[in-house]
Amino acid sequence: MPSRTYRAVAIGLDGRVYAAGRDGFDVFDKDLKPMASFNNAAKNASSSFGFEKVDVDGNGFVFLVERTTDDLVKFSSDGRFLNRIPTGLRSANDIALDPAGRIFLSDTSTIAVFTAEGQPLKKMKANQAFGITFDDTGMMYIASRPFVLKVDPGLE
């Protein structure tokens, strides 16, 4: 495995750990034994500065947020670059996938929602949305200084 400066980590439904950094991302088993390393992921996605955020869906697709553009970048489970999705956000704070596989990306004033294929669904106003996650029922939890909010994102 390369020596990489990690910036983000996520756990897949299969228990694998995904860690993203400047030039790519790595996959570990639940005991942090290295399984795969995608050293050229940033280069393959035409990213000069790598990735800031990461999440993975139930099918093993890896979603990363590009550091300088805040574009959403999608890779297959075998590390193959699939597509780059402009988000229109500035300084993304977090990425989360809901139980239906929709992608939620937050910055301090907006939460943008995309389909698993990257099509925009909606933008929601947010106040200081620094962290987002979902429970199994699809309720969204937002770390919004100084509160944690529970929100129904209103998507069926």
PDB file of C-alpha atoms in Angstrom:
ATOM      1  CA  MET A   1       0.000   0.000   0.000  1.00  0.00           C
ATOM      2  CA  PRO A   2       1.262   3.479  -0.705  1.00  0.00           C
ATOM      3  CA  SER A   3       2.050   5.970   1.971  1.00  0.00           C
ATOM      4  CA  ARG A   4      -0.933   8.270   1.544  1.00  0.00           C
ATOM      5  CA  THR A   5      -2.171  11.235   3.527  1.00  0.00           C
ATOM      6  CA  TYR A   6      -5.797  10.346   4.137  1.00  0.00           C
ATOM      7  CA  ARG A   7      -8.433  13.068   4.261  1.00  0.00           C
ATOM      8  CA  ALA A   8     -11.631  11.031   4.508  1.00  0.00           C
ATOM      9  CA  VAL A   9     -12.868   7.588   5.483  1.00  0.00           C
ATOM     10  CA  ALA A  10     -16.109   5.632   4.975  1.00  0.00           C
ATOM     11  CA  ILE A  11     -17.344   2.144   5.776  1.00  0.00           C
ATOM     12  CA  GLY A  12     -19.252   0.161   3.159  1.00  0.00           C
ATOM     13  CA  LEU A  13     -22.226  -2.062   3.908  1.00  0.00           C
ATOM     14  CA  ASP A  14     -19.876  -5.021   3.493  1.00  0.00           C
ATOM     15  CA  GLY A  15     -17.670  -3.712   6.327  1.00  0.00           C
ATOM     16  CA  ARG A  16     -14.831  -2.630   4.063  1.00  0.00           C
ATOM     17  CA  VAL A  17     -13.094   0.625   4.946  1.00  0.00           C
ATOM     18  CA  TYR A  18     -12.478   3.184   2.185  1.00  0.00           C
ATOM     19  CA  ALA A  19      -9.870   5.888   2.755  1.00  0.00           C
ATOM     20  CA  ALA A  20      -9.363   8.791   0.340  1.00  0.00           C
ATOM     21  CA  GLY A  21      -6.362  11.031  -0.088  1.00  0.00           C
ATOM     22  CA  ARG A  22      -4.493  13.275  -2.484  1.00  0.00           C
ATOM     23  CA  ASP A  23      -3.690  10.875  -5.303  1.00  0.00           C
ATOM     24  CA  GLY A  24      -6.229   8.115  -4.850  1.00  0.00           C
ATOM     25  CA  PHE A  25      -8.032   5.855  -2.433  1.00  0.00           C
ATOM     26  CA  ASP A  26      -7.425   2.576  -0.644  1.00  0.00           C
ATOM     27  CA  VAL A  27      -9.692  -0.233   0.520  1.00  0.00           C
ATOM     28  CA  PHE A  28      -9.162  -2.190   3.735  1.00  0.00           C
ATOM     29  CA  ASP A  29     -11.021  -5.045   5.369  1.00  0.00           C
ATOM     30  CA  LYS A  30     -12.762  -4.490   8.710  1.00  0.00           C
ATOM     31  CA  ASP A  31      -9.486  -5.235  10.530  1.00  0.00           C
ATOM     32  CA  LEU A  32      -7.685  -2.633   8.367  1.00  0.00           C
ATOM     33  CA  LYS A  33      -5.795  -5.233   6.358  1.00  0.00           C
ATOM     34  CA  PRO A  34      -5.060  -3.674   2.923  1.00  0.00           C
ATOM     35  CA  MET A  35      -7.233  -5.095   0.135  1.00  0.00           C
ATOM     36  CA  ALA A  36      -6.800  -2.703  -2.799  1.00  0.00           C
ATOM     37  CA  SER A  37      -5.016   0.506  -3.650  1.00  0.00           C
ATOM     38  CA  PHE A  38      -6.077   2.842  -6.441  1.00  0.00           C
ATOM     39  CA  ASN A  39      -2.990   5.018  -6.763  1.00  0.00           C
ATOM     40  CA  ASN A  40      -3.945   6.714 -10.016  1.00  0.00           C
ATOM     41  CA  ALA A  41      -7.559   7.458  -9.162  1.00  0.00           C
ATOM     42  CA  ALA A  42      -7.014  11.224  -9.004  1.00  0.00           C
ATOM     43  CA  LYS A  43      -5.040  11.228 -12.259  1.00  0.00           C
ATOM     44  CA  ASN A  44      -7.701   9.099 -13.977  1.00  0.00           C
ATOM     45  CA  ALA A  45     -10.348  11.601 -12.850  1.00  0.00           C
ATOM     46  CA  SER A  46      -8.220  14.580 -14.012  1.00  0.00           C
ATOM     47  CA  SER A  47      -7.820  15.784 -10.437  1.00  0.00           C
ATOM     48  CA  SER A  48      -4.673  17.681  -9.499  1.00  0.00           C
ATOM     49  CA  PHE A  49      -5.304  17.842  -5.768  1.00  0.00           C
ATOM     50  CA  GLY A  50      -7.170  14.631  -4.999  1.00  0.00           C
ATOM     51  CA  PHE A  51     -10.155  13.996  -2.815  1.00  0.00           C
ATOM     52  CA  GLU A  52     -11.591  15.441   0.385  1.00  0.00           C
ATOM     53  CA  LYS A  53     -14.669  13.333   1.138  1.00  0.00           C
ATOM     54  CA  VAL A  54     -15.698   9.726   0.429  1.00  0.00           C
ATOM     55  CA  ASP A  55     -18.720   7.453   0.690  1.00  0.00           C
ATOM     56  CA  VAL A  56     -19.648   4.114  -0.851  1.00  0.00           C
ATOM     57  CA  ASP A  57     -23.024   2.699  -1.842  1.00  0.00           C
ATOM     58  CA  GLY A  58     -24.434  -0.799  -1.382  1.00  0.00           C
ATOM     59  CA  ASN A  59     -23.211  -1.836  -4.841  1.00  0.00           C
ATOM     60  CA  GLY A  60     -19.630  -0.836  -4.083  1.00  0.00           C
ATOM     61  CA  PHE A  61     -19.587   2.352  -6.141  1.00  0.00           C
ATOM     62  CA  VAL A  62     -17.205   4.834  -4.550  1.00  0.00           C
ATOM     63  CA  PHE A  63     -18.134   8.526  -4.500  1.00  0.00           C
ATOM     64  CA  LEU A  64     -15.433  11.086  -3.777  1.00  0.00           C
ATOM     65  CA  VAL A  65     -15.464  14.874  -3.638  1.00  0.00           C
ATOM     66  CA  GLU A  66     -12.691  16.511  -5.651  1.00  0.00           C
ATOM     67  CA  ARG A  67     -10.689  18.882  -3.492  1.00  0.00           C
ATOM     68  CA  THR A  68     -10.565  22.045  -5.606  1.00  0.00           C
ATOM     69  CA  THR A  69     -13.732  21.888  -7.724  1.00  0.00           C
ATOM     70  CA  ASP A  70     -16.082  20.132  -5.276  1.00  0.00           C
ATOM     71  CA  ASP A  71     -17.127  17.916  -8.187  1.00  0.00           C
ATOM     72  CA  LEU A  72     -18.512  14.519  -7.290  1.00  0.00           C
ATOM     73  CA  VAL A  73     -16.339  11.766  -8.777  1.00  0.00           C
ATOM     74  CA  LYS A  74     -17.655   8.208  -9.162  1.00  0.00           C
ATOM     75  CA  PHE A  75     -15.551   5.037  -9.342  1.00  0.00           C
ATOM     76  CA  SER A  76     -16.529   1.401  -9.755  1.00  0.00           C
ATOM     77  CA  SER A  77     -15.739  -1.080  -6.992  1.00  0.00           C
ATOM     78  CA  ASP A  78     -12.624  -2.121  -8.932  1.00  0.00           C
ATOM     79  CA  GLY A  79     -11.330   1.476  -8.981  1.00  0.00           C
ATOM     80  CA  ARG A  80     -12.306   2.352 -12.545  1.00  0.00           C
ATOM     81  CA  PHE A  81     -13.165   6.038 -13.072  1.00  0.00           C
ATOM     82  CA  LEU A  82     -16.790   6.326 -14.225  1.00  0.00           C
ATOM     83  CA  ASN A  83     -17.739   9.995 -14.245  1.00  0.00           C
ATOM     84  CA  ARG A  84     -17.348  13.474 -12.812  1.00  0.00           C
ATOM     85  CA  ILE A  85     -20.434  15.386 -11.725  1.00  0.00           C
ATOM     86  CA  PRO A  86     -20.340  19.178 -11.230  1.00  0.00           C
ATOM     87  CA  THR A  87     -22.148  20.021  -7.985  1.00  0.00           C
ATOM     88  CA  GLY A  88     -22.240  23.807  -7.978  1.00  0.00           C
ATOM     89  CA  LEU A  89     -21.210  23.807  -4.317  1.00  0.00           C
ATOM     90  CA  ARG A  90     -18.302  25.647  -2.728  1.00  0.00           C
ATOM     91  CA  SER A  91     -16.146  24.105  -0.026  1.00  0.00           C
ATOM     92  CA  ALA A  92     -18.036  20.853   0.416  1.00  0.00           C
ATOM     93  CA  ASN A  93     -18.234  19.775   4.041  1.00  0.00           C
ATOM     94  CA  ASP A  94     -19.610  16.252   3.796  1.00  0.00           C
ATOM     95  CA  ILE A  95     -21.055  13.545   1.592  1.00  0.00           C
ATOM     96  CA  ALA A  96     -23.627  10.925   2.584  1.00  0.00           C
ATOM     97  CA  LEU A  97     -25.786   8.373   0.804  1.00  0.00           C
ATOM     98  CA  ASP A  98     -29.327   7.715   1.955  1.00  0.00           C
ATOM     99  CA  PRO A  99     -30.810   4.182   2.111  1.00  0.00           C
ATOM    100  CA  ALA A 100     -32.209   4.640  -1.429  1.00  0.00           C
ATOM    101  CA  GLY A 101     -28.711   5.348  -2.807  1.00  0.00           C
ATOM    102  CA  ARG A 102     -29.197   9.063  -3.395  1.00  0.00           C
ATOM    103  CA  ILE A 103     -26.128  11.224  -2.895  1.00  0.00           C
ATOM    104  CA  PHE A 104     -26.240  14.197  -0.517  1.00  0.00           C
ATOM    105  CA  LEU A 105     -23.429  16.729  -0.565  1.00  0.00           C
ATOM    106  CA  SER A 106     -23.320  19.645   1.879  1.00  0.00           C
ATOM    107  CA  ASP A 107     -21.570  22.966   2.148  1.00  0.00           C
ATOM    108  CA  THR A 108     -22.286  25.614   4.762  1.00  0.00           C
ATOM    109  CA  SER A 109     -25.454  26.915   3.091  1.00  0.00           C
ATOM    110  CA  THR A 110     -26.743  24.131   0.813  1.00  0.00           C
ATOM    111  CA  ILE A 111     -27.355  20.404   0.675  1.00  0.00           C
ATOM    112  CA  ALA A 112     -27.413  19.219  -2.936  1.00  0.00           C
ATOM    113  CA  VAL A 113     -29.099  15.910  -3.758  1.00  0.00           C
ATOM    114  CA  PHE A 114     -28.229  13.689  -6.738  1.00  0.00           C
ATOM    115  CA  THR A 115     -29.359  10.332  -8.058  1.00  0.00           C
ATOM    116  CA  ALA A 116     -26.849   7.472  -7.901  1.00  0.00           C
ATOM    117  CA  GLU A 117     -26.163   8.235 -11.568  1.00  0.00           C
ATOM    118  CA  GLY A 118     -25.341  11.853 -10.730  1.00  0.00           C
ATOM    119  CA  GLN A 119     -28.472  13.606 -11.948  1.00  0.00           C
ATOM    120  CA  PRO A 120     -29.398  16.612  -9.775  1.00  0.00           C
ATOM    121  CA  LEU A 121     -32.629  16.113  -7.814  1.00  0.00           C
ATOM    122  CA  LYS A 122     -32.868  19.161  -5.583  1.00  0.00           C
ATOM    123  CA  LYS A 123     -31.004  21.677  -3.470  1.00  0.00           C
ATOM    124  CA  MET A 124     -32.003  22.316   0.110  1.00  0.00           C
ATOM    125  CA  LYS A 125     -31.163  25.429   2.101  1.00  0.00           C
ATOM    126  CA  ALA A 126     -28.960  24.635   5.065  1.00  0.00           C
ATOM    127  CA  ASN A 127     -27.431  26.687   7.832  1.00  0.00           C
ATOM    128  CA  GLN A 128     -23.895  25.599   8.713  1.00  0.00           C
ATOM    129  CA  ALA A 129     -24.312  22.007   7.436  1.00  0.00           C
ATOM    130  CA  PHE A 130     -20.907  20.668   8.429  1.00  0.00           C
ATOM    131  CA  GLY A 131     -21.798  16.976   8.667  1.00  0.00           C
ATOM    132  CA  ILE A 132     -24.632  14.800   7.372  1.00  0.00           C
ATOM    133  CA  THR A 133     -25.616  11.172   7.814  1.00  0.00           C
ATOM    134  CA  PHE A 134     -28.714   8.980   7.536  1.00  0.00           C
ATOM    135  CA  ASP A 135     -30.450   6.384   9.632  1.00  0.00           C
ATOM    136  CA  ASP A 136     -31.984   3.233   8.142  1.00  0.00           C
ATOM    137  CA  THR A 137     -35.377   4.922   7.688  1.00  0.00           C
ATOM    138  CA  GLY A 138     -33.983   7.742   5.539  1.00  0.00           C
ATOM    139  CA  MET A 139     -34.040  10.470   8.165  1.00  0.00           C
ATOM    140  CA  MET A 140     -31.139  12.873   7.743  1.00  0.00           C
ATOM    141  CA  TYR A 141     -29.051  14.132  10.663  1.00  0.00           C
ATOM    142  CA  ILE A 142     -27.171  17.394  10.182  1.00  0.00           C
ATOM    143  CA  ALA A 143     -24.328  18.731  12.320  1.00  0.00           C
ATOM    144  CA  SER A 144     -25.251  22.413  12.259  1.00  0.00           C
ATOM    145  CA  ARG A 145     -23.352  24.500  14.787  1.00  0.00           C
ATOM    146  CA  PRO A 146     -24.272  24.396  17.613  1.00  0.00           C
ATOM    147  CA  PHE A 147     -27.038  21.829  17.001  1.00  0.00           C
ATOM    148  CA  VAL A 148     -27.671  18.400  15.558  1.00  0.00           C
ATOM    149  CA  LEU A 149     -30.855  18.469  13.490  1.00  0.00           C
ATOM    150  CA  LYS A 150     -33.086  15.594  12.397  1.00  0.00           C
ATOM    151  CA  VAL A 151     -34.684  16.291   9.011  1.00  0.00           C
ATOM    152  CA  ASP A 152     -36.929  14.406   6.616  1.00  0.00           C
ATOM    153  CA  PRO A 153     -35.344  15.240   3.242  1.00  0.00           C
ATOM    154  CA  GLY A 154     -38.758  14.954   1.572  1.00  0.00           C
ATOM    155  CA  LEU A 155     -37.788  12.542  -1.204  1.00  0.00           C
ATOM    156  CA  GLU A 156     -39.855   9.492  -2.025  1.00  0.00           C
TER     157      GLU A 156
END
